[in-house]
Short mmCIF file of C-alpha atoms and ligand atoms in Angstrom, two decimals:
data_model
loop_
_atom_site.label_atom_id
_atom_site.label_comp_id
_atom_site.label_asym_id
_atom_site.label_seq_id
_atom_site.Cartn_x
_atom_site.Cartn_y
_atom_site.Cartn_z
CA MET R 2 -64.45 38.83 203.84
CA ASN R 3 -67.95 39.84 204.77
CA LYS R 4 -69.46 40.71 201.45
CA LYS R 5 -72.52 38.87 200.18
CA ILE R 6 -71.56 37.21 196.90
CA VAL R 7 -74.25 36.01 194.50
CA ILE R 8 -73.25 33.77 191.61
CA ILE R 9 -75.74 33.31 188.78
CA GLY R 10 -75.01 29.97 187.12
CA ALA R 11 -73.62 26.81 188.72
CA GLY R 12 -71.59 26.11 185.57
CA VAL R 13 -67.86 25.59 185.33
CA ALA R 14 -67.11 29.29 185.81
CA GLY R 15 -69.44 29.82 188.78
CA ILE R 16 -68.44 26.62 190.57
CA ASN R 17 -64.70 27.24 190.16
CA ALA R 18 -65.18 30.78 191.49
CA ALA R 19 -67.03 29.53 194.58
CA THR R 20 -64.43 26.81 195.15
CA LYS R 21 -61.54 29.27 195.00
CA LEU R 22 -63.34 31.47 197.53
CA VAL R 23 -64.13 28.77 200.12
CA ASP R 24 -60.75 27.06 199.62
CA ASN R 25 -59.25 30.32 200.81
CA GLY R 26 -61.43 30.67 203.87
CA TYR R 27 -64.24 32.80 202.45
CA PRO R 28 -67.35 31.95 204.49
CA GLY R 29 -69.60 29.71 202.37
CA GLU R 30 -72.64 31.17 204.14
CA LEU R 31 -71.98 34.45 202.32
CA ILE R 32 -72.14 32.79 198.91
CA THR R 33 -75.40 31.99 197.09
CA ILE R 34 -75.44 30.19 193.74
CA ILE R 35 -78.64 30.33 191.68
CA ASP R 36 -79.15 27.99 188.74
CA LYS R 37 -82.16 27.38 186.53
CA GLY R 38 -81.17 23.72 186.15
CA ASN R 39 -81.00 20.76 188.48
CA ASP R 40 -78.62 19.65 191.20
CA PRO R 41 -76.27 16.82 190.13
CA HIS R 42 -78.44 14.11 191.68
CA ASN R 43 -81.56 15.11 189.76
CA ARG R 44 -80.02 16.34 186.53
CA LEU R 45 -81.12 14.16 183.59
CA PRO R 46 -78.80 13.15 180.72
CA GLU R 47 -80.83 15.19 178.24
CA GLU R 48 -80.35 18.38 180.31
CA VAL R 49 -77.23 19.19 178.33
CA MET R 50 -76.92 22.89 179.02
CA THR R 51 -78.22 23.53 182.53
CA GLY R 52 -77.59 22.40 186.10
CA MET R 53 -74.60 21.64 188.34
CA LEU R 54 -71.34 22.20 186.40
CA GLY R 55 -73.38 23.66 183.54
CA ALA R 56 -72.83 22.70 179.92
CA GLY R 57 -69.29 21.75 180.92
CA GLY R 58 -70.59 19.19 183.39
CA TRP R 59 -72.52 17.18 180.84
CA SER R 60 -70.02 17.71 178.01
CA ASP R 61 -67.22 15.48 176.81
CA GLY R 62 -64.90 16.97 179.42
CA LYS R 63 -61.96 17.78 177.22
CA LEU R 64 -59.85 20.15 179.22
CA THR R 65 -57.80 22.06 176.68
CA TYR R 66 -54.58 23.69 177.82
CA HIS R 67 -53.62 26.48 175.49
CA THR R 68 -54.40 30.18 175.60
CA ALA R 69 -55.45 30.24 171.92
CA ILE R 70 -58.10 27.53 172.44
CA GLY R 71 -61.44 27.84 174.22
CA GLY R 72 -61.86 31.60 174.16
CA VAL R 73 -60.11 34.59 175.57
CA LEU R 74 -58.09 34.57 178.76
CA SER R 75 -54.56 35.91 178.32
CA LYS R 76 -55.88 39.22 177.01
CA TYR R 77 -56.97 39.98 180.58
CA CYS R 78 -54.14 38.58 182.63
CA GLY R 79 -51.20 37.72 180.37
CA GLU R 80 -49.96 34.32 179.14
CA GLU R 81 -48.22 33.15 182.29
CA LYS R 82 -51.12 33.90 184.64
CA ALA R 83 -53.56 32.36 182.15
CA MET R 84 -51.66 29.05 182.20
CA GLU R 85 -51.51 29.11 185.99
CA LEU R 86 -55.30 29.70 186.21
CA MET R 87 -55.93 26.82 183.80
CA ASP R 88 -53.71 24.60 185.97
CA GLN R 89 -56.00 25.38 188.89
CA VAL R 90 -59.11 24.33 186.92
CA ILE R 91 -57.54 21.06 185.82
CA SER R 92 -56.45 20.37 189.37
CA ASN R 93 -60.04 20.93 190.60
CA PHE R 94 -61.34 18.35 188.11
CA ARG R 95 -58.67 15.89 189.30
CA ARG R 96 -59.45 16.56 192.93
CA PHE R 97 -63.14 15.63 192.64
CA HIS R 98 -62.60 12.81 190.10
CA PRO R 99 -63.44 9.30 191.42
CA LYS R 100 -60.50 7.80 189.46
CA PRO R 101 -58.02 10.58 188.65
CA GLU R 102 -55.53 8.01 187.34
CA GLU R 103 -57.93 7.37 184.43
CA ILE R 104 -57.74 10.93 183.11
CA PHE R 105 -55.67 10.68 179.98
CA CYS R 106 -53.74 13.39 178.26
CA SER R 107 -53.23 13.75 174.54
CA ASP R 108 -50.19 15.90 173.81
CA PRO R 109 -49.16 15.88 170.13
CA GLN R 110 -45.63 17.14 169.48
CA ALA R 111 -45.43 17.45 165.70
CA GLU R 112 -47.71 17.82 162.68
CA PRO R 113 -47.90 14.46 160.85
CA ASP R 114 -46.77 14.57 157.22
CA PHE R 115 -49.98 13.04 155.90
CA ILE R 116 -52.09 16.13 156.69
CA LYS R 117 -49.77 18.34 154.68
CA PRO R 118 -50.24 20.14 152.30
CA TYR R 119 -53.98 20.49 152.99
CA PHE R 120 -54.10 21.42 156.69
CA GLY R 121 -52.17 22.71 159.65
CA LEU R 122 -52.61 21.00 163.05
CA ARG R 123 -52.71 22.92 166.33
CA LEU R 124 -50.46 21.30 168.92
CA PHE R 125 -51.48 21.52 172.59
CA PRO R 126 -52.28 19.14 175.47
CA VAL R 127 -55.87 18.04 176.24
CA TRP R 128 -56.99 16.14 179.34
CA HIS R 129 -59.95 13.93 178.56
CA ILE R 130 -62.40 13.14 181.34
CA GLY R 131 -65.54 11.75 179.63
CA SER R 132 -69.20 12.60 180.29
CA ASN R 133 -70.07 9.90 182.80
CA TYR R 134 -67.16 10.70 185.12
CA LEU R 135 -68.20 14.31 184.99
CA HIS R 136 -71.50 13.35 186.61
CA GLU R 137 -69.63 11.77 189.53
CA ILE R 138 -67.30 14.75 189.75
CA ALA R 139 -70.32 17.07 189.88
CA LYS R 140 -71.80 15.18 192.85
CA THR R 141 -68.59 15.15 194.90
CA TRP R 142 -67.86 18.77 194.09
CA TYR R 143 -71.41 19.76 195.08
CA SER R 144 -71.09 17.99 198.45
CA TYR R 145 -67.83 19.82 199.11
CA LEU R 146 -69.41 23.23 198.54
CA LEU R 147 -72.50 22.33 200.60
CA ASP R 148 -70.23 21.24 203.46
CA LYS R 149 -68.54 24.62 203.27
CA GLY R 150 -71.93 26.28 203.78
CA VAL R 151 -72.56 27.56 200.23
CA GLU R 152 -76.28 28.04 199.54
CA PHE R 153 -77.64 26.66 196.26
CA ARG R 154 -80.98 27.65 194.73
CA TRP R 155 -81.85 25.13 191.99
CA LYS R 156 -84.53 25.31 189.31
CA GLU R 157 -84.74 29.03 189.75
CA LYS R 158 -84.16 31.34 186.82
CA VAL R 159 -82.85 34.84 187.28
CA THR R 160 -85.12 37.08 185.26
CA LYS R 161 -83.94 40.56 186.18
CA ILE R 162 -80.94 42.23 187.73
CA ASN R 163 -80.96 45.74 189.04
CA PHE R 164 -77.32 46.78 188.72
CA LYS R 165 -78.06 50.16 190.29
CA HIS R 166 -79.54 48.77 193.50
CA ASN R 167 -77.67 45.43 193.60
CA ILE R 168 -80.79 43.24 193.42
CA VAL R 169 -81.37 39.94 191.67
CA VAL R 170 -84.93 38.84 190.87
CA THR R 171 -85.79 35.24 190.05
CA ASP R 172 -88.84 33.51 188.60
CA ALA R 173 -89.61 32.25 192.09
CA SER R 174 -90.43 35.87 192.90
CA GLU R 175 -94.05 35.57 191.84
CA ILE R 176 -94.50 32.67 194.27
CA ASP R 177 -92.04 33.62 197.00
CA ASN R 178 -91.63 37.28 196.22
CA PHE R 179 -87.99 36.30 196.14
CA THR R 180 -85.33 38.90 195.59
CA LEU R 181 -81.74 38.75 196.67
CA GLU R 182 -79.33 41.56 197.40
CA TYR R 183 -75.65 41.31 196.68
CA ASP R 184 -72.46 43.18 197.35
CA GLU R 185 -70.64 41.39 194.53
CA LEU R 186 -72.29 39.59 191.62
CA ILE R 187 -70.69 36.95 189.41
CA PHE R 188 -72.63 36.61 186.17
CA ALA R 189 -71.83 33.10 184.90
CA VAL R 190 -74.86 32.06 182.85
CA GLY R 191 -73.00 30.35 180.00
CA LYS R 192 -74.47 29.77 176.58
CA SER R 193 -77.96 28.94 177.81
CA GLY R 194 -78.11 32.41 179.35
CA ILE R 195 -76.58 34.29 176.45
CA ASP R 196 -79.91 35.90 175.51
CA PHE R 197 -80.25 37.18 179.07
CA GLY R 198 -76.73 38.62 178.94
CA LYS R 199 -77.53 40.29 175.63
CA LYS R 200 -80.71 41.79 177.11
CA LEU R 201 -78.79 43.23 180.05
CA THR R 202 -76.18 44.64 177.66
CA ASP R 203 -78.95 46.33 175.66
CA ASP R 204 -81.02 47.50 178.65
CA TYR R 205 -78.05 49.03 180.45
CA GLN R 206 -76.37 50.09 177.21
CA LEU R 207 -73.16 48.49 178.35
CA PRO R 208 -70.12 49.32 176.25
CA THR R 209 -68.97 46.27 174.27
CA GLU R 210 -66.00 44.90 172.30
CA PRO R 211 -66.61 43.65 168.73
CA LYS R 212 -66.40 39.93 167.82
CA SER R 213 -66.09 37.82 164.68
CA VAL R 214 -68.60 35.25 163.40
CA GLN R 215 -68.00 31.56 164.21
CA ILE R 216 -70.29 29.23 162.31
CA GLY R 217 -70.18 25.93 160.43
CA VAL R 218 -71.40 22.35 160.75
CA ARG R 219 -70.96 19.32 163.01
CA PHE R 220 -69.29 16.61 160.94
CA GLU R 221 -69.75 12.90 161.78
CA ALA R 222 -68.15 9.78 160.31
CA PRO R 223 -67.04 6.30 161.36
CA GLN R 224 -63.91 6.64 163.46
CA LYS R 225 -61.85 4.19 161.38
CA TYR R 226 -61.23 6.83 158.71
CA PHE R 227 -59.68 9.27 161.20
CA GLN R 228 -57.84 6.80 163.42
CA LYS R 229 -54.35 7.63 162.15
CA LEU R 230 -54.88 11.27 163.14
CA ILE R 231 -56.59 10.41 166.45
CA ASP R 232 -53.49 8.36 167.30
CA VAL R 233 -51.47 11.58 167.00
CA SER R 234 -54.00 13.91 168.64
CA TYR R 235 -57.26 12.82 170.31
CA ASP R 236 -58.95 16.24 169.99
CA PHE R 237 -57.27 17.18 166.74
CA LYS R 238 -57.55 20.75 165.53
CA LEU R 239 -57.04 20.86 161.77
CA TYR R 240 -57.00 24.35 160.36
CA GLN R 241 -56.98 26.26 157.10
CA LYS R 242 -56.50 30.00 156.68
CA PHE R 243 -57.68 32.31 153.91
CA ASP R 244 -57.88 36.10 153.71
CA ASN R 245 -60.96 36.87 155.80
CA VAL R 246 -62.02 33.30 156.65
CA SER R 247 -60.21 30.70 158.71
CA LEU R 248 -61.56 27.21 159.39
CA ARG R 249 -60.78 24.71 162.08
CA SER R 250 -62.02 21.39 163.30
CA PHE R 251 -63.39 21.88 166.78
CA CYS R 252 -64.24 19.68 169.79
CA THR R 253 -63.51 16.22 168.40
CA ASN R 254 -65.27 13.27 170.03
CA ASN R 255 -64.24 9.65 169.47
CA ASN R 256 -64.99 6.04 170.46
CA ALA R 257 -68.41 6.70 172.00
CA ALA R 258 -69.16 9.94 170.20
CA TYR R 259 -72.62 11.46 170.06
CA VAL R 260 -74.02 14.56 168.45
CA ALA R 261 -75.73 16.89 170.91
CA VAL R 262 -78.52 19.35 170.24
CA GLU R 263 -78.17 22.90 171.52
CA GLU R 264 -81.06 25.32 171.71
CA THR R 265 -80.33 29.01 171.76
CA TYR R 266 -82.83 31.77 171.04
CA GLY R 267 -85.35 29.05 170.23
CA ASP R 268 -83.25 27.70 167.33
CA VAL R 269 -81.52 24.33 167.11
CA SER R 270 -77.81 23.98 166.43
CA TYR R 271 -75.38 21.13 167.05
CA ASN R 272 -72.41 20.18 169.19
CA GLY R 273 -70.99 16.83 170.30
CA HIS R 274 -69.86 14.86 173.31
CA ALA R 275 -68.27 11.50 174.07
CA LYS R 276 -69.03 8.96 176.77
CA LYS R 277 -66.59 6.76 178.60
CA GLY R 278 -67.45 3.11 179.07
CA GLU R 279 -67.63 0.27 176.56
CA GLU R 280 -71.45 0.10 176.73
CA PHE R 281 -71.62 3.45 174.90
CA ARG R 282 -69.04 2.64 172.19
CA ASN R 283 -70.33 3.38 168.69
CA ASP R 284 -66.94 3.81 166.96
CA MET R 285 -67.92 7.18 165.58
CA THR R 286 -66.05 10.45 165.40
CA ASN R 287 -67.67 13.86 165.35
CA PHE R 288 -66.28 17.37 165.36
CA GLY R 289 -67.31 20.89 164.43
CA ILE R 290 -65.99 22.48 161.25
CA LEU R 291 -66.09 26.10 162.26
CA MET R 292 -65.37 29.15 160.15
CA GLU R 293 -64.22 32.36 161.73
CA ILE R 294 -65.38 35.08 159.38
CA LYS R 295 -63.99 38.58 159.69
CA GLY R 296 -65.49 41.75 158.29
CA ILE R 297 -69.21 41.03 158.71
CA GLU R 298 -70.84 44.20 159.90
CA ASN R 299 -73.17 42.97 162.64
CA PRO R 300 -71.66 39.55 163.35
CA PHE R 301 -74.01 38.58 166.16
CA GLU R 302 -77.19 39.49 164.24
CA TRP R 303 -75.80 37.89 161.07
CA SER R 304 -75.14 34.57 162.87
CA ARG R 305 -78.57 34.58 164.48
CA ASP R 306 -80.23 35.23 161.14
CA VAL R 307 -78.28 32.44 159.40
CA VAL R 308 -79.05 29.93 162.16
CA ASN R 309 -82.72 30.91 162.10
CA LYS R 310 -82.94 30.42 158.32
CA LEU R 311 -81.32 26.99 158.63
CA GLN R 312 -84.29 25.63 160.59
CA ILE R 313 -86.86 23.36 158.95
CA GLY R 314 -89.77 21.93 160.94
CA GLY R 315 -88.41 23.43 164.17
CA THR R 316 -84.97 21.78 163.97
CA GLY R 317 -81.60 22.16 162.30
CA LEU R 318 -80.64 20.07 159.26
CA TYR R 319 -78.82 16.84 158.46
CA TYR R 320 -77.17 16.10 155.15
CA SER R 321 -75.29 13.02 154.01
CA PRO R 322 -74.60 11.44 150.62
CA LEU R 323 -75.10 7.93 152.10
CA ARG R 324 -75.90 7.88 155.81
CA ASN R 325 -78.91 8.59 158.03
CA PRO R 326 -78.83 10.65 161.22
CA SER R 327 -77.41 8.89 164.26
CA LYS R 328 -79.02 8.31 167.65
CA THR R 329 -78.21 9.94 170.96
CA SER R 330 -76.51 8.04 173.78
CA GLU R 331 -80.05 7.46 175.12
CA HIS R 332 -80.95 5.71 171.82
CA GLU R 333 -83.24 8.49 170.69
CA LEU R 334 -83.16 10.04 167.24
CA ILE R 335 -81.23 13.28 167.12
CA ASN R 336 -83.58 16.21 166.69
CA THR R 337 -82.86 17.11 163.07
CA THR R 338 -84.50 17.29 159.63
CA GLN R 339 -82.78 15.27 156.92
CA ILE R 340 -82.20 17.10 153.64
CA PHE R 341 -81.07 15.48 150.41
CA ASP R 342 -79.40 18.40 148.71
CA LEU R 343 -77.60 21.46 149.97
CA THR R 344 -79.40 24.16 147.98
CA THR R 345 -80.99 25.82 151.04
CA VAL R 346 -77.73 25.76 152.98
CA LYS R 347 -75.84 27.33 150.08
CA GLU R 348 -78.50 30.01 149.70
CA VAL R 349 -78.38 30.89 153.39
CA MET R 350 -74.62 30.69 154.00
CA GLY R 351 -73.72 31.98 150.53
CA GLU R 352 -70.09 31.80 149.39
CA TYR R 353 -68.99 30.83 152.91
CA PHE R 354 -70.41 27.33 152.62
CA THR R 355 -67.92 26.66 149.79
CA TYR R 356 -65.14 26.86 152.40
CA VAL R 357 -66.84 24.11 154.43
CA GLU R 358 -67.32 21.95 151.34
CA ASN R 359 -63.67 22.41 150.36
CA PHE R 360 -62.56 21.53 153.90
CA ILE R 361 -64.55 18.27 153.69
CA ASN R 362 -63.18 17.53 150.20
CA ASP R 363 -59.62 18.10 151.42
CA MET R 364 -60.21 15.79 154.40
CA ASP R 365 -61.53 13.17 151.98
CA LYS R 366 -58.24 13.30 150.05
CA ILE R 367 -56.42 12.28 153.25
CA PHE R 368 -58.91 10.09 155.10
CA GLU R 369 -60.86 8.62 152.14
CA PHE R 370 -64.31 8.40 153.67
CA GLY R 371 -66.10 9.02 150.32
CA GLY R 372 -69.79 9.59 151.03
CA ASP R 373 -69.67 7.78 154.37
CA TYR R 374 -70.16 10.93 156.48
CA GLY R 375 -72.92 13.25 157.62
CA MET R 376 -73.16 16.85 158.70
CA TYR R 377 -75.52 18.48 161.15
CA ILE R 378 -76.19 22.08 160.22
CA PRO R 379 -75.50 24.54 161.77
CA GLU R 380 -72.95 24.51 164.56
CA VAL R 381 -72.49 28.01 165.92
CA LYS R 382 -70.53 29.82 168.62
CA TYR R 383 -72.57 32.91 169.31
CA LEU R 384 -69.99 35.47 170.10
CA SER R 385 -72.37 38.11 171.33
CA PRO R 386 -70.81 41.53 171.66
CA GLU R 387 -68.59 41.12 174.70
CA PRO R 388 -69.33 43.61 177.48
CA LEU R 389 -66.33 45.79 178.13
CA VAL R 390 -64.79 44.76 181.44
CA ASP R 391 -61.98 45.91 183.66
CA TYR R 392 -59.21 43.44 182.77
CA LYS R 393 -58.09 43.26 186.43
CA ASN R 394 -61.28 41.63 187.73
CA LEU R 395 -63.66 41.19 184.77
CA ALA R 396 -66.07 43.73 186.30
CA LEU R 397 -68.30 45.81 184.06
CA VAL R 398 -66.69 49.19 183.53
CA ASP R 399 -69.87 50.98 184.67
CA TYR R 400 -70.74 48.55 187.52
CA PRO R 401 -67.54 47.53 189.32
CA ASN R 402 -69.25 44.96 191.57
CA VAL R 403 -70.69 42.95 188.63
CA HIS R 404 -68.26 40.44 187.13
CA PHE R 405 -68.92 38.64 183.85
CA VAL R 406 -67.22 35.24 183.42
CA GLY R 407 -67.16 32.14 181.23
CA ASP R 408 -69.15 31.78 178.02
CA ALA R 409 -71.21 34.80 179.14
CA LEU R 410 -68.07 36.87 178.60
CA SER R 411 -65.58 35.56 176.07
CA ALA R 412 -64.85 31.90 176.90
CA ARG R 413 -65.84 28.97 174.71
CA GLY R 414 -64.56 26.05 176.72
CA ILE R 415 -64.31 24.47 180.14
CA THR R 416 -60.76 25.36 181.13
CA VAL R 417 -60.98 29.00 180.12
CA SER R 418 -64.45 29.44 181.71
CA GLY R 419 -63.29 27.92 184.99
CA ALA R 420 -60.12 30.00 184.87
CA GLN R 421 -62.09 33.21 184.45
CA GLY R 422 -64.19 32.26 187.49
CA ILE R 423 -61.05 31.69 189.56
CA TYR R 424 -59.53 34.95 188.31
CA VAL R 425 -62.54 36.90 189.61
CA ALA R 426 -62.53 34.98 192.91
CA GLU R 427 -58.87 35.89 193.38
CA SER R 428 -59.70 39.55 192.86
CA LEU R 429 -62.46 39.31 195.50
CA LEU R 430 -60.15 37.55 197.95
C1 LIG Z 16 -72.54 19.24 174.27
C2 LIG Z 16 -71.40 20.12 174.67
C3 LIG Z 16 -70.12 19.60 174.72
C4 LIG Z 16 -69.05 20.40 175.10
N1 LIG Z 16 -67.81 19.84 175.20
C5 LIG Z 16 -66.79 20.59 175.65
C6 LIG Z 16 -65.53 20.01 175.86
O1 LIG Z 16 -65.34 18.82 175.73
N2 LIG Z 16 -64.51 20.82 176.25
C7 LIG Z 16 -64.68 22.16 176.48
O2 LIG Z 16 -63.71 22.83 176.85
N3 LIG Z 16 -65.88 22.72 176.32
C8 LIG Z 16 -66.94 21.98 175.91
N4 LIG Z 16 -68.17 22.56 175.77
C9 LIG Z 16 -68.30 23.99 176.08
C10 LIG Z 16 -68.32 24.17 177.60
O3 LIG Z 16 -69.27 23.33 178.13
C11 LIG Z 16 -68.60 25.62 177.97
O4 LIG Z 16 -67.64 26.44 177.37
C12 LIG Z 16 -68.56 25.82 179.48
O5 LIG Z 16 -69.45 24.96 180.12
C13 LIG Z 16 -68.91 27.27 179.83
O6 LIG Z 16 -68.92 27.40 181.22
P1 LIG Z 16 -69.83 28.51 181.92
O7 LIG Z 16 -69.70 28.30 183.38
O8 LIG Z 16 -69.54 29.84 181.35
O9 LIG Z 16 -71.32 28.18 181.47
P2 LIG Z 16 -72.15 26.84 181.64
O10 LIG Z 16 -71.26 25.71 181.98
O11 LIG Z 16 -73.01 26.78 180.43
O12 LIG Z 16 -73.05 27.13 182.94
C14 LIG Z 16 -74.01 28.16 182.96
C15 LIG Z 16 -75.06 27.82 184.01
O13 LIG Z 16 -75.90 28.97 184.16
C16 LIG Z 16 -77.24 28.54 184.35
N5 LIG Z 16 -78.10 29.65 183.91
C17 LIG Z 16 -78.20 30.19 182.67
N6 LIG Z 16 -79.08 31.21 182.67
C18 LIG Z 16 -79.55 31.32 183.94
C19 LIG Z 16 -80.51 32.17 184.56
N7 LIG Z 16 -81.13 33.18 183.90
N8 LIG Z 16 -80.79 31.98 185.88
C20 LIG Z 16 -80.17 30.97 186.59
N9 LIG Z 16 -79.26 30.13 186.03
C21 LIG Z 16 -78.95 30.31 184.73
C22 LIG Z 16 -77.37 27.31 183.49
O14 LIG Z 16 -78.39 26.48 184.00
C23 LIG Z 16 -75.98 26.67 183.60
O15 LIG Z 16 -75.94 25.67 184.59
C24 LIG Z 16 -69.28 21.78 175.40
C25 LIG Z 16 -70.56 22.31 175.37
C26 LIG Z 16 -71.63 21.50 175.00
C27 LIG Z 16 -73.01 22.09 174.98
#
């Protein structure tokens, strides 16, 4: 246990990895975590993607517990181990939670008849933490790691990595001439670092595994229409399957539900989160309607092109038959351009947008919201070509001391990202 470990990204994956290490006696002094965002005391509400606990730390905190949700895990370690790793992540969130008794679990057992024959419903447990508790969790968790001697470097962006000589370079280098050597590197940059990961993949010509396209819209409506389904499943996952396209509702937020803006590659797309606390209640529901499209030749480039063409005036789009865009939890207008017909969207997304329209029409048959809804366009999960890793320890096949984890690898959610971090830490221990 004397190797210098550098973790890039203090997100869910990086922080769970560090915690597993120090919990098992690894000297904190040998661990450095670099993050381009802020520590939990200085992180602002609008810093959605960066800083302590990463995007997961300022999200809605829905901890999903199923190996088919939130990205890929069991492919590496098998079903049983995957569930055990997810248990560890959930237990970490409980451990640093100021009021663990307030974490509630939604665990639907059967598909309700009223969604048939239009949709299927995925059944799995979800623990719901809520954004504002996550901030408290982040502070307590940070103190724990500091006490263990872990070094944090905040507001410092890693700009280069020399895999051949084990050196990390940050943007403080020009001022400090700062470089850092490592024996083991955990690359945990999440979605906000996906372009960096892609650059490394290209520069080092890393072998990759192909991925499908995941794109759609963020749907928003008053909660009352969906209440009967929310009563069955808080984070409901409705799905429809066709030959090469499947659709699902994704990341449902209720009660105090806000649409969040994501910026990737300079383009705006949408996501959502929910607050706890009556003062934030707006009685809205939002969720992604995501299509998984198979058979597109260059899925990553295709998604980027579609998202880029769906920008007007430097933002994504908002469409509603009746409503106007909502405000953020900080009472600011959501960064979006309102459109009054869907011609552009249909031109850009082509036949695929018909699937989204049909999904909304089918929901309307059950929930009867009429025109009282809006959609923020696009929502996207950039599944960049996944670097090929050794399934035992998620290390790059050509660089066995560089481990990719979380959204930077194949995760798309908190539990799976954290679990991948722990999986790597276990291999290092
Ligand atoms: C608004 C929103 C709501 C969400 N809600 C949920 C939810 O309820 N449930 C769920 O399961 N998932 C949710 N997600 C997804 C979830 O947050 C991510 O899957 C998860 O955070 C990924 O963890 P990660 O550690 O891989 O990356 P992240 O948590 O994104 O952390 C990556 C960290 O790396 C840092 N970083 C990036 N590039 C660099 C660089 N070059 N140098 C230094 N530091 C860098 C960033 O600052 C960031 O702190 C949500 C995401 C968003 C944006």
